[in-house]
C-alpha atoms as a PDB file:
ATOM      1  CA  SER A   1     -43.839 -28.284  74.595  1.00  0.00           C
ATOM      2  CA  SER A   2     -46.460 -30.545  73.035  1.00  0.00           C
ATOM      3  CA  SER A   3     -49.122 -27.922  73.669  1.00  0.00           C
ATOM      4  CA  SER A   4     -46.933 -25.356  71.844  1.00  0.00           C
ATOM      5  CA  ALA A   5     -46.538 -27.746  68.859  1.00  0.00           C
ATOM      6  CA  ALA A   6     -50.275 -28.351  68.884  1.00  0.00           C
ATOM      7  CA  SER A   7     -50.991 -24.636  69.013  1.00  0.00           C
ATOM      8  CA  ASP A   8     -48.618 -24.042  66.022  1.00  0.00           C
ATOM      9  CA  VAL A   9     -50.739 -26.427  63.953  1.00  0.00           C
ATOM     10  CA  TYR A  10     -53.829 -24.392  64.745  1.00  0.00           C
ATOM     11  CA  LYS A  11     -52.271 -20.990  64.156  1.00  0.00           C
ATOM     12  CA  ARG A  12     -54.012 -19.253  61.362  1.00  0.00           C
ATOM     13  CA  GLN A  13     -53.529 -16.021  59.531  1.00  0.00           C
ATOM     14  CA  PHE A  14     -56.405 -13.711  58.819  1.00  0.00           C
ATOM     15  CA  VAL A  15     -56.230 -12.614  55.177  1.00  0.00           C
ATOM     16  CA  TYR A  16     -58.645 -10.223  53.497  1.00  0.00           C
ATOM     17  CA  SER A  17     -59.021  -8.356  50.244  1.00  0.00           C
ATOM     18  CA  VAL A  18     -61.478  -5.685  49.084  1.00  0.00           C
ATOM     19  CA  THR A  19     -62.927  -6.124  45.614  1.00  0.00           C
ATOM     20  CA  ASP A  20     -63.653  -3.356  43.124  1.00  0.00           C
ATOM     21  CA  ASP A  21     -67.333  -3.591  44.043  1.00  0.00           C
ATOM     22  CA  GLY A  22     -66.535  -2.839  47.699  1.00  0.00           C
ATOM     23  CA  PHE A  23     -67.007  -6.372  49.004  1.00  0.00           C
ATOM     24  CA  MET A  24     -64.544  -7.721  51.503  1.00  0.00           C
ATOM     25  CA  VAL A  25     -63.336 -11.270  51.087  1.00  0.00           C
ATOM     26  CA  CYS A  26     -61.870 -12.796  54.243  1.00  0.00           C
ATOM     27  CA  ALA A  27     -60.123 -16.065  54.863  1.00  0.00           C
ATOM     28  CA  MET A  28     -58.320 -17.852  57.632  1.00  0.00           C
ATOM     29  CA  ILE A  29     -55.269 -19.646  56.229  1.00  0.00           C
ATOM     30  CA  PRO A  30     -53.109 -21.933  58.341  1.00  0.00           C
ATOM     31  CA  GLN A  31     -49.706 -20.329  58.956  1.00  0.00           C
ATOM     32  CA  SER A  32     -47.914 -23.561  57.951  1.00  0.00           C
ATOM     33  CA  THR A  33     -49.438 -23.327  54.464  1.00  0.00           C
ATOM     34  CA  ILE A  34     -48.232 -19.730  54.050  1.00  0.00           C
ATOM     35  CA  LEU A  35     -44.742 -20.641  55.302  1.00  0.00           C
ATOM     36  CA  ALA A  36     -44.573 -23.673  53.004  1.00  0.00           C
ATOM     37  CA  GLN A  37     -45.425 -21.474  50.009  1.00  0.00           C
ATOM     38  CA  ALA A  38     -42.908 -18.841  51.158  1.00  0.00           C
ATOM     39  CA  ASN A  39     -40.221 -21.541  51.457  1.00  0.00           C
ATOM     40  CA  THR A  40     -41.057 -22.794  47.976  1.00  0.00           C
ATOM     41  CA  ILE A  41     -40.743 -19.238  46.600  1.00  0.00           C
ATOM     42  CA  LYS A  42     -37.471 -18.815  48.504  1.00  0.00           C
ATOM     43  CA  TYR A  43     -35.986 -21.993  47.036  1.00  0.00           C
ATOM     44  CA  VAL A  44     -37.169 -21.192  43.511  1.00  0.00           C
ATOM     45  CA  SER A  45     -35.751 -17.648  43.828  1.00  0.00           C
ATOM     46  CA  VAL A  46     -32.380 -18.964  45.037  1.00  0.00           C
ATOM     47  CA  GLY A  47     -32.370 -21.491  42.175  1.00  0.00           C
ATOM     48  CA  VAL A  48     -33.165 -18.790  39.599  1.00  0.00           C
ATOM     49  CA  VAL A  49     -30.441 -16.506  41.008  1.00  0.00           C
ATOM     50  CA  ILE A  50     -27.852 -19.326  40.940  1.00  0.00           C
ATOM     51  CA  ALA A  51     -28.878 -20.327  37.394  1.00  0.00           C
ATOM     52  CA  SER A  52     -28.699 -16.651  36.309  1.00  0.00           C
ATOM     53  CA  ILE A  53     -25.214 -16.303  37.790  1.00  0.00           C
ATOM     54  CA  ILE A  54     -24.043 -19.464  35.992  1.00  0.00           C
ATOM     55  CA  ILE A  55     -25.539 -18.272  32.678  1.00  0.00           C
ATOM     56  CA  ALA A  56     -23.956 -14.815  33.168  1.00  0.00           C
ATOM     57  CA  ILE A  57     -20.549 -16.425  33.827  1.00  0.00           C
ATOM     58  CA  ILE A  58     -20.867 -18.579  30.687  1.00  0.00           C
ATOM     59  CA  ILE A  59     -21.886 -15.578  28.540  1.00  0.00           C
ATOM     60  CA  ALA A  60     -19.110 -13.420  30.037  1.00  0.00           C
ATOM     61  CA  GLY A  61     -16.579 -16.188  29.323  1.00  0.00           C
ATOM     62  CA  PHE A  62     -17.786 -16.510  25.739  1.00  0.00           C
ATOM     63  CA  LEU A  63     -17.691 -12.740  25.157  1.00  0.00           C
ATOM     64  CA  SER A  64     -14.296 -12.294  26.784  1.00  0.00           C
ATOM     65  CA  THR A  65     -12.872 -15.157  24.712  1.00  0.00           C
ATOM     66  CA  ASN A  66     -14.110 -13.505  21.505  1.00  0.00           C
ATOM     67  CA  ILE A  67     -12.770 -10.111  22.606  1.00  0.00           C
ATOM     68  CA  ILE A  68      -9.368 -11.593  23.469  1.00  0.00           C
ATOM     69  CA  LYS A  69      -9.240 -13.405  20.091  1.00  0.00           C
ATOM     70  CA  ALA A  70     -10.043 -10.186  18.217  1.00  0.00           C
ATOM     71  CA  ILE A  71      -7.447  -8.176  20.152  1.00  0.00           C
ATOM     72  CA  LYS A  72      -4.765 -10.871  19.682  1.00  0.00           C
ATOM     73  CA  HIS A  73      -5.525 -11.054  15.940  1.00  0.00           C
ATOM     74  CA  ILE A  74      -5.168  -7.289  15.524  1.00  0.00           C
ATOM     75  CA  MET A  75      -2.031  -7.199  17.699  1.00  0.00           C
ATOM     76  CA  ASP A  76      -0.468 -10.038  15.669  1.00  0.00           C
ATOM     77  CA  ARG A  77      -1.115  -8.166  12.420  1.00  0.00           C
ATOM     78  CA  LEU A  78       0.240  -4.897  13.844  1.00  0.00           C
ATOM     79  CA  GLU A  79       3.405  -6.653  15.060  1.00  0.00           C
ATOM     80  CA  LYS A  80       3.964  -8.021  11.534  1.00  0.00           C
ATOM     81  CA  ALA A  81       3.406  -4.549  10.073  1.00  0.00           C
ATOM     82  CA  ALA A  82       5.816  -3.062  12.622  1.00  0.00           C
ATOM     83  CA  ALA A  83       8.385  -5.660  11.541  1.00  0.00           C
ATOM     84  CA  GLY A  84       8.076  -4.365   7.966  1.00  0.00           C
ATOM     85  CA  ASP A  85       5.527  -6.732   6.418  1.00  0.00           C
ATOM     86  CA  LEU A  86       3.072  -4.293   4.849  1.00  0.00           C
ATOM     87  CA  THR A  87       1.339  -7.004   2.839  1.00  0.00           C
ATOM     88  CA  ILE A  88      -0.752  -8.031   5.843  1.00  0.00           C
ATOM     89  CA  ASN A  89      -4.461  -7.383   6.114  1.00  0.00           C
ATOM     90  CA  VAL A  90      -6.661  -7.521   9.212  1.00  0.00           C
ATOM     91  CA  ASP A  91      -9.669  -9.743   8.531  1.00  0.00           C
ATOM     92  CA  VAL A  92     -12.783  -7.713   9.343  1.00  0.00           C
ATOM     93  CA  LYS A  93     -16.017  -9.429  10.365  1.00  0.00           C
ATOM     94  CA  GLY A  94     -19.105  -7.694  11.674  1.00  0.00           C
ATOM     95  CA  HIS A  95     -19.718  -4.055  12.527  1.00  0.00           C
ATOM     96  CA  ASP A  96     -18.524  -3.839  16.118  1.00  0.00           C
ATOM     97  CA  GLU A  97     -15.675  -1.783  17.542  1.00  0.00           C
ATOM     98  CA  PHE A  98     -13.115  -4.448  16.630  1.00  0.00           C
ATOM     99  CA  ALA A  99     -14.266  -4.389  13.001  1.00  0.00           C
ATOM    100  CA  ILE A 100     -13.866  -0.603  13.014  1.00  0.00           C
ATOM    101  CA  LEU A 101     -10.398  -1.001  14.553  1.00  0.00           C
ATOM    102  CA  GLY A 102      -9.506  -3.614  11.912  1.00  0.00           C
ATOM    103  CA  LYS A 103     -10.675  -1.346   9.075  1.00  0.00           C
ATOM    104  CA  SER A 104      -8.710   1.556  10.555  1.00  0.00           C
ATOM    105  CA  THR A 105      -5.617  -0.649  10.839  1.00  0.00           C
ATOM    106  CA  ASN A 106      -5.987  -1.727   7.192  1.00  0.00           C
ATOM    107  CA  GLY A 107      -6.356   1.922   6.180  1.00  0.00           C
ATOM    108  CA  MET A 108      -3.266   2.906   8.164  1.00  0.00           C
ATOM    109  CA  ILE A 109      -1.170   0.137   6.583  1.00  0.00           C
ATOM    110  CA  SER A 110      -2.454   1.115   3.132  1.00  0.00           C
ATOM    111  CA  ASN A 111      -1.486   4.746   3.785  1.00  0.00           C
ATOM    112  CA  VAL A 112       1.991   3.714   4.958  1.00  0.00           C
ATOM    113  CA  LYS A 113       2.436   1.602   1.797  1.00  0.00           C
ATOM    114  CA  SER A 114       1.301   4.572  -0.296  1.00  0.00           C
ATOM    115  CA  LEU A 115       3.730   6.907   1.475  1.00  0.00           C
ATOM    116  CA  ILE A 116       6.577   4.450   0.946  1.00  0.00           C
ATOM    117  CA  GLU A 117       5.658   4.157  -2.753  1.00  0.00           C
ATOM    118  CA  GLN A 118       5.535   7.961  -3.081  1.00  0.00           C
ATOM    119  CA  THR A 119       8.904   8.238  -1.331  1.00  0.00           C
ATOM    120  CA  LYS A 120      10.312   5.602  -3.674  1.00  0.00           C
ATOM    121  CA  ASN A 121       8.979   7.489  -6.712  1.00  0.00           C
ATOM    122  CA  ILE A 122      10.372  10.786  -5.441  1.00  0.00           C
ATOM    123  CA  SER A 123      13.692   9.080  -4.721  1.00  0.00           C
ATOM    124  CA  GLY A 124      13.738   7.796  -8.305  1.00  0.00           C
ATOM    125  CA  MET A 125      12.981  11.291  -9.577  1.00  0.00           C
ATOM    126  CA  VAL A 126      15.799  12.698  -7.425  1.00  0.00           C
ATOM    127  CA  ASP A 127      18.150  10.019  -8.782  1.00  0.00           C
ATOM    128  CA  ASN A 128      17.156  10.979 -12.332  1.00  0.00           C
ATOM    129  CA  SER A 129      17.640  14.670 -11.524  1.00  0.00           C
ATOM    130  CA  VAL A 130      21.046  13.979 -10.014  1.00  0.00           C
ATOM    131  CA  GLU A 131      22.015  12.024 -13.120  1.00  0.00           C
ATOM    132  CA  THR A 132      20.769  14.862 -15.353  1.00  0.00           C
ATOM    133  CA  VAL A 133      22.681  17.443 -13.286  1.00  0.00           C
ATOM    134  CA  ALA A 134      25.811  15.275 -13.481  1.00  0.00           C
ATOM    135  CA  GLN A 135      25.436  14.966 -17.274  1.00  0.00           C
ATOM    136  CA  ASN A 136      24.870  18.731 -17.591  1.00  0.00           C
ATOM    137  CA  ALA A 137      27.877  19.425 -15.367  1.00  0.00           C
ATOM    138  CA  GLN A 138      30.001  17.109 -17.527  1.00  0.00           C
ATOM    139  CA  GLN A 139      28.722  18.838 -20.687  1.00  0.00           C
ATOM    140  CA  LEU A 140      29.485  22.234 -19.115  1.00  0.00           C
ATOM    141  CA  LEU A 141      32.991  21.036 -18.228  1.00  0.00           C
ATOM    142  CA  ASP A 142      33.522  19.744 -21.793  1.00  0.00           C
ATOM    143  CA  ASP A 143      32.230  23.018 -23.277  1.00  0.00           C
ATOM    144  CA  THR A 144      34.380  25.052 -20.873  1.00  0.00           C
ATOM    145  CA  GLN A 145      37.450  23.056 -21.919  1.00  0.00           C
ATOM    146  CA  LYS A 146      36.602  23.651 -25.594  1.00  0.00           C
ATOM    147  CA  ILE A 147      36.160  27.381 -24.905  1.00  0.00           C
ATOM    148  CA  THR A 148      39.481  27.437 -23.065  1.00  0.00           C
ATOM    149  CA  VAL A 149      41.204  25.767 -26.030  1.00  0.00           C
ATOM    150  CA  ALA A 150      39.512  28.216 -28.415  1.00  0.00           C
ATOM    151  CA  ILE A 151      40.590  31.187 -26.265  1.00  0.00           C
ATOM    152  CA  GLN A 152      44.147  29.845 -26.215  1.00  0.00           C
ATOM    153  CA  GLU A 153      44.081  29.464 -30.006  1.00  0.00           C
ATOM    154  CA  ILE A 154      42.703  32.992 -30.371  1.00  0.00           C
ATOM    155  CA  GLU A 155      45.376  34.270 -27.998  1.00  0.00           C
ATOM    156  CA  HIS A 156      48.046  32.474 -30.009  1.00  0.00           C
ATOM    157  CA  GLY A 157      46.582  33.894 -33.239  1.00  0.00           C
ATOM    158  CA  VAL A 158      46.478  37.431 -31.764  1.00  0.00           C
ATOM    159  CA  VAL A 159      50.078  37.143 -30.590  1.00  0.00           C
ATOM    160  CA  GLN A 160      51.112  35.839 -34.024  1.00  0.00           C
ATOM    161  CA  GLN A 161      49.213  38.636 -35.751  1.00  0.00           C
ATOM    162  CA  ALA A 162      50.820  41.221 -33.461  1.00  0.00           C
ATOM    163  CA  GLU A 163      54.251  39.862 -34.284  1.00  0.00           C
ATOM    164  CA  ASP A 164      53.468  39.874 -37.997  1.00  0.00           C
ATOM    165  CA  SER A 165      52.154  43.429 -37.704  1.00  0.00           C
ATOM    166  CA  GLU A 166      55.292  44.433 -35.884  1.00  0.00           C
ATOM    167  CA  ASP A 167      57.407  42.931 -38.599  1.00  0.00           C
ATOM    168  CA  CYS A 168      55.463  44.902 -41.185  1.00  0.00           C
ATOM    169  CA  LEU A 169      55.846  48.163 -39.370  1.00  0.00           C
ATOM    170  CA  ARG A 170      59.585  48.017 -38.848  1.00  0.00           C
ATOM    171  CA  PRO A 171      61.337  50.370 -41.076  1.00  0.00           C
ATOM    172  CA  VAL A 172      62.257  48.684 -44.163  1.00  0.00           C
ATOM    173  CA  SER A 173      65.903  49.140 -44.822  1.00  0.00           C
ATOM    174  CA  TYR A 174      66.750  50.702 -48.064  1.00  0.00           C
ATOM    175  CA  THR A 175      69.043  47.945 -48.905  1.00  0.00           C
ATOM    176  CA  HIS A 176      66.268  45.521 -48.871  1.00  0.00           C
ATOM    177  CA  LEU A 177      64.282  47.659 -51.201  1.00  0.00           C
ATOM    178  CA  ARG A 178      67.047  47.976 -53.785  1.00  0.00           C
ATOM    179  CA  ALA A 179      67.739  44.444 -54.049  1.00  0.00           C
END
């Protein structure tokens, strides 16, 4: 076993490289030196991978926290709008997808407010029209009643005139004429 340990110390690796000029450079490097460097590279690589994973987790946590905040903010504003509060406004920062969503939400709420205002104006116009129609109907009723009274008066006058005409056309008795 000691001869095997001694032979490991003397194990060497033959390494060569050819230069651009065509020369060959050769070297005999102890295998323990190559393995020590390989172990160093292995440990550095593992350290870099672990550090990269930790940094990626921290960045992912930061990004997800910001995304969750943005989504909760927009959801909170939409819930208030759904409850009838159309005075809300989604604060828009930046130019990312959440800013676009916030601007779209503000536009939608503004359009809903505008539609409600238009409906209110139209409702007011309908109320005014109904009032005008009611006034015109009342005026028509009053005029119709006046016409009815006038027709009744004309009818009464015609009947009276017919009676008077009848009285005039009756033969006048002679005795009335002599007297």
